Amino acid sequence: MEQNSKHADILQWIIGIGDLIILNVVFFSIYYKMDSLYTGAITHSMREVVLLLNFCYFFALYFVPIKLHLSVVFLDRIVQRSLTLITFQTFLFATCLIFLNVGNDLATFIGVYYIAMMLCFSVWRVLVRVAVKAYRRKGYNSKNIIIIGAGKNGMELFRVIRNDLSYGFHVLGFFDDNEILKGILPNYLGRIDEMEAFALEHDVDEIYCTIPGANSERISGLLAFAEKNMIRFYIIPDFYRDVKKSMILDMMESIPLLSIRNEPLQSAYNRVIKRAFDVAFSVLVLLTCYPMLYLVAGLLIKLGSPGPILFRQKRNGLYGEVFECYKFRTMKVNEEADVVQAVKDDPRTTRIGSFLRQTNLDEFPQFLNVLMGDMSVVGPRPHMLKHTELYSQLVDKYMVRHLVKPGITGWAQIMGYRGETRTLEQMEGRVKRDVWYIENWSFFLDLKIIFVTIVNMFKGEKNAY
């Protein structure tokens, strides 16, 4: 246990030293380059400025600590935390430089420094994480763990750990009262009563308990042993077999409350960030691309078939509220538009309509919906009322997708679930990814979805018709 703690400390020191090297190398590189172009970019004492630069890093690190050594860290979270750290550090540094009045062209210097640091820091931290995972796959810096209970939950935990050695876990074996497992499991270590003696003889870092919660007294005894011997203890609830999802633990005074869903957009701070981006992005699109697109597409739509340029359809939005969704009209005017979904080679679709659908250009009027607050740039796609009525009865968790505003594009769409849903399985796949998005939202995930959507616009999508 001490060895693993020591390795984690050493790793954090290496990352911290690497951070400082990059911080100072980037700063001096930009300083000397800009000083040759703009004399007097920084006229203050360089020693004080460098001390201030490094102090701001340590101050920012207190609020955004290093977490690359943890067993489970996703790469997009690493980039997000790196950008958050650099943004905070640069803001502090720039504020101090402004008050000190250290140079003449400070805005340009800070802008170049900020962009360079975002790129360098993100690449550096991702490379460190990749190196740590490779190091752990070779069997180094691993934690020795034992699993109590060789039932379904215990075996699934073992399978997950065995399939990805980069988590840094070394399973010593199982303890279970079913002695028949002795001839089945190659790493069966004995009955649960024998666990304490084994743990004292071996260097056990963590204990994972998967036995049913009905054995509460026994679990309490195992927990007491683990804490007495400074071994971290984790419980996998037996109802996990039925509710396989991440859960959030809250407390109401001394009463623990398990929430079955993490929803980042329940945070007012995250909602403000998302709404601010929605307004800024939609205004940018509506003032630049949309006017010309409306003129050209509108003319072609009118020439293709009689009827309005925009198609308005009632759809379900946030909390199931009904709103009027806008699109460029891609079909001939027909009575089935609100009840029958578009299919491949649909005779109702016009020639220009087919092109607009394949390139996602038909969705551009929905930036008006975003500006009005009915939709977001990214989110689960809004469905027509008939579909909501039907699939809410057939698909588990279908209505969960209405806990956030619907989007022009979404995670399900870039994962291939766009267009017609011919089978119930296709709708279930779409809903599953919509719920995943709700539970894993981040600003950088939204940016990723937008980027992939733009790429797909130029490539064209086979499911869009």
C-alpha atoms as one frame of an Amber mdcrd trajectory, in Angstrom:
protein
   0.000   0.000   0.000   2.855   2.405   0.822   4.527   1.525  -2.443   1.457
   2.488  -4.486   1.038   5.713  -2.536   4.691   6.487  -3.112   4.348   5.821
  -6.846   1.317   8.142  -7.021   3.251  10.891  -5.241   6.240  10.466  -7.555
   3.959  10.560 -10.597   2.303  13.778  -9.436   5.724  15.334  -8.826   6.843
  14.363 -12.348   3.688  15.866 -13.856   4.081  19.022 -11.769   7.731  19.468
 -12.779   6.778  18.875 -16.418   4.012  21.483 -16.097   6.500  24.043 -14.767
   9.032  23.320 -17.506   6.414  23.777 -20.234   5.025  26.862 -18.500   8.403
  28.604 -18.420   9.697  27.386 -21.793   6.552  28.616 -23.558   6.692  31.932
 -21.693  10.335  32.658 -22.551   9.933  31.456 -26.146   7.054  33.864 -26.737
   8.772  36.645 -24.791  12.007  36.548 -26.801  10.152  36.145 -30.089   7.815
  39.057 -29.418  10.529  41.206 -27.896  12.384  41.036 -31.202   9.243  42.135
 -33.048   7.719  44.534 -30.520  10.287  46.189 -28.314   9.032  46.516 -24.776
   6.414  43.773 -24.681   7.439  43.392 -21.009   9.515  46.162 -19.448   9.174
  45.162 -15.800  11.761  43.140 -13.830  11.837  39.727 -15.489  12.596  37.959
 -12.214   9.407  39.287 -10.615   7.324  38.471 -13.676   8.588  34.863 -13.773
   7.968  34.435 -10.044   4.446  35.764 -10.594   3.950  33.378 -13.537   4.842
  30.335 -11.451   2.914  31.520  -8.393  -0.247  31.838 -10.506   0.250  28.250
 -11.679   0.466  26.919  -8.115  -2.550  28.984  -7.091  -4.602  27.652 -10.026
  -3.414  24.114  -9.295  -5.053  24.308  -5.879  -8.464  24.649  -7.558  -7.745
  22.302 -10.507  -5.507  19.575  -9.006  -3.574  16.929 -10.948  -5.636  13.747
 -11.406  -3.722  11.882 -14.105  -2.625   9.174 -11.674  -6.175   7.972 -10.895
  -7.311   4.578 -12.125 -10.088   5.922 -14.356  -9.624   9.238 -16.185 -11.008
   9.866 -19.671  -8.926  11.752 -22.238 -11.585  14.379 -22.943 -11.703  15.146
 -19.203  -7.912  15.510 -19.197  -8.113  18.086 -21.992 -10.995  19.854 -20.258
  -9.126  20.078 -16.942  -5.957  21.227 -18.714  -7.805  24.040 -20.466  -9.564
  25.013 -17.231  -6.233  25.159 -15.381  -4.551  27.246 -18.086  -7.525  29.592
 -18.399  -7.526  30.210 -14.646  -3.729  30.592 -14.494  -3.599  32.938 -17.485
  -6.427  35.081 -16.122  -4.631  35.499 -12.797  -1.319  36.178 -14.501  -2.800
  38.718 -16.932  -4.664  40.511 -14.123  -1.460  40.885 -12.122   0.512  42.107
 -15.158  -2.140  44.718 -15.925  -2.033  46.088 -12.381   1.783  46.172 -12.490
   1.700  47.876 -15.917   4.621  45.748 -17.090   4.594  46.420 -20.852   3.188
  48.154 -23.907   1.704  45.335 -25.985   0.383  43.140 -23.213  -2.866  42.018
 -24.878  -1.076  40.471 -27.853   1.485  38.785 -25.620  -1.157  37.279 -23.310
  -3.267  36.118 -26.276  -0.359  34.312 -27.947   0.770  32.857 -24.597  -2.738
  31.587 -23.791  -3.210  29.811 -27.143   0.268  28.273 -27.021  -0.209  27.065
 -23.452  -3.598  25.497 -24.209  -2.089  23.454 -27.029   1.123  22.482 -25.228
  -0.541  21.658 -21.905  -3.294  19.546 -23.474  -0.801  17.537 -25.558   1.574
  17.119 -22.597  -1.107  15.910 -20.196  -2.632  13.494 -22.723   0.828  12.047
 -23.466   1.463  11.596 -19.736  -1.834   9.753 -19.315  -1.069   7.494 -22.295
   2.363   6.761 -20.794   0.844   5.974 -17.375  -1.618   3.542 -18.944   1.164
   1.847 -20.923   3.263   1.631 -17.747   0.410  -0.015 -15.849  -0.285  -2.490
 -18.649   3.214  -3.841 -18.057   2.230  -4.575 -14.460   3.874  -1.604 -12.744
   2.244   0.855 -10.318  -0.629  -1.581  -9.745  -2.830  -2.009  -6.674  -3.300
  -5.439  -5.139  -7.000  -6.088  -4.645  -9.182  -8.958  -3.491 -12.829  -9.532
  -4.392 -15.266 -10.841  -1.792 -18.052 -12.747  -3.491 -17.720 -14.648  -6.790
 -21.284 -14.086  -7.967 -22.338 -12.200 -11.083 -21.210  -8.805  -9.794 -17.856
 -10.126  -8.614 -17.173 -11.925 -11.880 -18.167  -8.898 -13.951 -15.816  -6.696
 -11.911 -13.023  -9.199 -12.506 -13.784  -9.254 -16.243 -13.619  -5.461 -16.512
 -10.299  -5.291 -14.653  -8.792  -8.179 -16.608  -9.807  -6.672 -19.962  -8.054
  -3.350 -19.277  -4.840  -3.619 -17.307  -4.336   0.141 -17.633  -6.664   0.599
 -14.638  -3.690  -0.488 -12.554  -5.376  -3.295 -10.589  -3.887  -6.702  -9.820
  -6.585  -9.112  -8.637  -5.061 -11.507  -6.102  -8.227 -13.588  -6.103 -11.724
 -14.264  -4.760 -13.087 -15.129  -1.351 -16.461 -16.875  -1.366 -18.224 -19.326
   0.940 -19.130 -21.564  -2.003 -16.210 -24.016  -1.857 -17.292 -25.656  -5.119
 -15.610 -22.665  -6.787 -12.251 -24.061  -5.668 -12.260 -26.390  -8.659 -13.685
 -23.784 -11.047 -11.889 -20.509 -10.294  -8.098 -20.588 -10.730  -7.743 -17.703
  -8.271 -10.167 -18.874  -5.575  -8.483 -18.031  -2.266 -10.896 -19.491   0.278
 -13.921 -18.779   2.418 -14.764 -15.225   3.453 -13.670 -16.019   7.036 -10.141
 -16.641   5.741  -9.879 -13.210   4.103  -8.532 -11.366   7.147  -5.552 -13.686
   7.619  -4.739 -13.506   3.923  -4.966  -9.696   3.868  -2.618  -9.426   6.850
  -0.039 -11.704   5.216  -0.152 -10.049   1.785   0.147  -6.492   0.610  -3.557
  -5.853  -0.051  -4.417  -2.291  -1.076  -8.150  -2.506  -1.642 -11.062  -4.839
  -0.910 -14.103  -4.999  -3.210 -17.183  -6.483  -1.565 -19.888  -7.866  -3.871
 -21.908 -10.017  -1.445 -25.654  -9.218  -1.106 -26.691  -6.341   1.141 -28.772
  -8.733   3.234 -25.498  -9.708   4.895 -25.222  -6.240   6.453 -23.650  -7.426
   9.712 -20.993  -9.356   7.845 -20.253  -6.411   5.558 -19.942  -4.145   8.613
 -17.411  -6.553  10.104 -15.370  -6.617   6.870 -15.456  -2.825   6.711 -14.279
  -2.520  10.302 -11.370  -4.873   9.571 -10.392  -2.911   6.459 -10.395   0.435
   8.255  -8.470  -0.964  11.216  -5.763  -2.166   8.827  -5.808   0.900   6.545
  -7.168  -0.994   3.539  -9.586   0.872   1.296 -12.987  -0.810   1.142 -15.501
  -0.607  -1.707 -19.020  -2.035  -1.868 -20.732  -3.015  -5.109 -24.478  -2.998
  -4.314 -26.298  -6.165  -5.255 -29.018  -4.197  -7.086 -26.334  -3.188  -9.598
 -27.425  -6.264 -11.569 -30.719  -4.488 -12.288 -29.547  -0.854 -12.298 -26.284
  -0.831 -14.255 -25.376   2.840 -14.248 -23.239   5.334 -12.404 -24.903   6.670
  -9.269 -24.451   9.807  -7.214 -24.436   9.726  -3.427 -26.036  12.657  -1.603
 -26.721  13.083   2.069 -29.873  14.359   3.786 -28.409  14.976   7.220 -27.229
  11.450   8.141 -29.385   9.648   5.549 -27.577   8.567   2.338 -29.478   9.114
  -0.899 -28.460   7.364  -4.125 -29.367   9.180  -7.311 -29.480   6.877 -10.330
 -28.364   9.553 -12.762 -25.672  12.200 -12.852 -26.999  15.273 -14.685 -24.350
  17.973 -15.119 -26.960  20.353 -16.561 -28.775  20.421 -13.235 -26.021  22.831
 -12.220 -27.044  26.457 -12.808 -23.413  27.258 -13.715 -23.397  24.644 -16.501
 -26.776  25.788 -17.795 -25.538  29.388 -17.992 -22.442  28.270 -19.942 -24.527
  26.196 -22.347 -27.121  28.941 -22.852 -24.469  31.626 -23.382 -22.828  29.471
 -26.045 -26.203  28.725 -27.665 -27.035  32.423 -27.960 -23.564  33.417 -29.215
 -23.355  30.565 -31.736 -26.894  30.973 -33.065 -26.500  34.758 -33.456 -23.249
  34.152 -35.364 -24.943  31.671 -37.712 -28.079  33.777 -38.191 -26.049  36.888
 -39.051 -23.550  35.198 -41.390 -24.598  31.930 -43.086 -28.357  31.944 -42.661
 -29.408  35.010 -44.739 -27.654  33.791 -47.897 -28.760  30.202 -47.302 -32.345
  31.357 -46.845 -32.293  33.253 -50.135 -30.702  30.471 -52.201 -32.485  27.530
 -50.562 -35.767  29.449 -50.443 -35.644  30.146 -54.184 -34.879  26.507 -55.022
 -37.594  25.240 -52.663 -40.160  27.539 -54.318 -39.066  26.427 -57.777 -39.174
  22.748 -56.726 -42.771  22.670 -55.470 -45.490  25.087 -54.358 -45.692  25.894
 -50.673 -43.870  27.813 -47.915 -40.083  27.954 -47.580 -40.128  26.999 -43.917
 -41.820  23.903 -42.551 -43.276  24.257 -39.056 -44.009  21.215 -36.944 -45.065
  20.793 -33.324 -42.508  18.767 -31.354 -41.766  17.899 -27.743 -39.066  19.893
 -25.984 -37.831  20.375 -22.438 -39.992  18.422 -19.943 -42.206  17.353 -22.847
 -43.472  20.886 -23.529 -44.742  21.364 -27.086 -43.050  23.963 -29.293 -43.038
  24.818 -32.996 -39.872  23.543 -34.678 -38.611  25.209 -37.882 -36.969  23.525
 -40.867 -36.477  24.273 -44.536 -39.299  22.490 -46.334 -37.871  19.373 -47.999
 -41.130  17.719 -49.074 -44.106  18.514 -51.181 -46.953  19.807 -49.071 -48.805
  16.719 -47.808 -51.262  15.747 -45.084 -49.015  13.018 -43.616 -46.093  15.316
 -42.729 -46.913  15.293 -39.008 -47.519  11.559 -38.657 -45.390   9.668 -41.203
 -41.590   9.758 -40.958 -39.470  10.318 -44.050 -38.146   7.063 -45.553 -35.564
   6.199 -48.165 -36.657   7.220 -51.688 -39.689   8.927 -50.172 -41.834  10.207
 -53.097 -42.771  13.260 -51.024 -39.160  14.503 -50.887 -38.171  17.077 -53.504
 -34.806  17.100 -55.296 -33.535  20.142 -53.396 -35.057  18.657 -50.231 -32.963
  15.514 -50.581 -29.797  17.612 -50.865 -30.749  19.752 -47.860 -31.357  16.651
 -45.758 -28.102  14.919 -46.712 -26.068  18.001 -45.821 -28.050  18.908 -42.671
 -28.771  22.323 -44.184 -32.505  21.782 -43.665 -31.927  22.173 -39.904 -30.481
  25.711 -40.091 -33.793  27.516 -39.355 -33.712  25.795 -35.966 -31.100  28.326
 -34.874 -34.160  30.563 -34.541 -35.547  28.013 -32.069 -32.224  28.093 -30.225
 -32.297  31.873 -29.992 -35.871  31.783 -28.689 -34.859  29.272 -26.017 -36.902
  26.278 -27.221 -33.820  24.351 -28.341 -30.070  24.110 -27.836 -27.356  23.750
 -30.463 -26.558  20.286 -29.061 -29.018  17.908 -27.428 -31.381  15.009 -28.151
 -33.250  15.582 -31.403 -36.887  16.650 -30.880 -39.429  14.127 -32.128 -42.849
  14.722 -33.596 -45.732  14.394 -31.144 -46.934  11.124 -32.663 -43.536   9.490
 -32.116 -43.309  10.690 -28.520 -46.744   9.270 -27.786 -45.815   5.920 -29.374
 -42.261   5.356 -28.174 -42.828   6.588 -24.638 -44.935   3.414 -24.220 -42.464
   1.087 -25.952 -38.952   2.277 -25.037 -37.650   2.295 -21.488 -36.269   5.705
 -20.409 -37.619   7.362 -23.580 -38.963  10.372 -21.664 -35.621  10.868 -19.872
 -34.328  12.499 -23.060 -36.701  15.412 -22.345 -34.825  16.397 -19.171 -32.716
  18.750 -21.316 -33.542  20.997 -24.250 -33.604  19.266 -27.631 -30.766  20.060
 -30.023 -30.085  20.727 -33.686 -27.531  17.936 -33.525 -26.687  15.413 -30.841
 -24.560  12.522 -29.650 -26.941   9.938 -31.128 -26.783  11.627 -34.543 -22.982
  11.624 -34.823 -22.962   7.994 -33.625 -25.019   6.941 -36.651 -28.556   7.218
 -35.256 -29.864   9.851 -37.631 -32.875   9.776 -39.902 -35.475   7.053 -40.125
 -35.970   4.597 -37.252 -37.285   1.480 -38.948 -37.121  -0.813 -35.935 -37.704
  -0.546 -32.214 -34.035  -1.483 -31.671 -32.922   1.590 -33.630 -35.010   3.882
 -31.441 -33.709   2.137 -28.316 -30.153   2.751 -29.555 -30.911   6.415 -30.125
 -32.508   6.833 -26.691 -29.584   5.057 -25.016 -27.148   7.551 -26.536 -29.387
  10.512 -25.733 -29.463   9.449 -22.076 -25.681   8.949 -22.122 -25.298  12.524
 -23.360 -27.496  13.856 -20.544 -25.425  11.984 -17.958 -22.029  12.911 -19.431
 -22.562  16.469 -20.677 -19.616  18.814 -20.813 -18.934  21.958 -22.808 -16.106
  20.187 -24.634 -18.407  17.284 -25.515 -20.736  19.807 -27.160 -17.806  21.231
 -29.144 -16.825  17.712 -30.249 -20.380  16.968 -31.425 -20.531  20.245 -33.366
 -17.159  19.529 -35.000 -18.170  16.010 -36.089 -21.512  17.327 -37.364 -19.757
  19.922 -39.535 -17.441  17.233 -40.928 -20.463  15.040 -41.704 -22.144  17.964
 -43.484 -19.356  17.974 -46.064 -19.141  14.183 -46.257 -22.883  13.667 -46.507
 -24.804  11.119 -44.435 -26.262   7.914 -45.841 -29.045   7.853 -43.220 -30.238
  11.355 -44.116 -33.101  11.188 -46.615
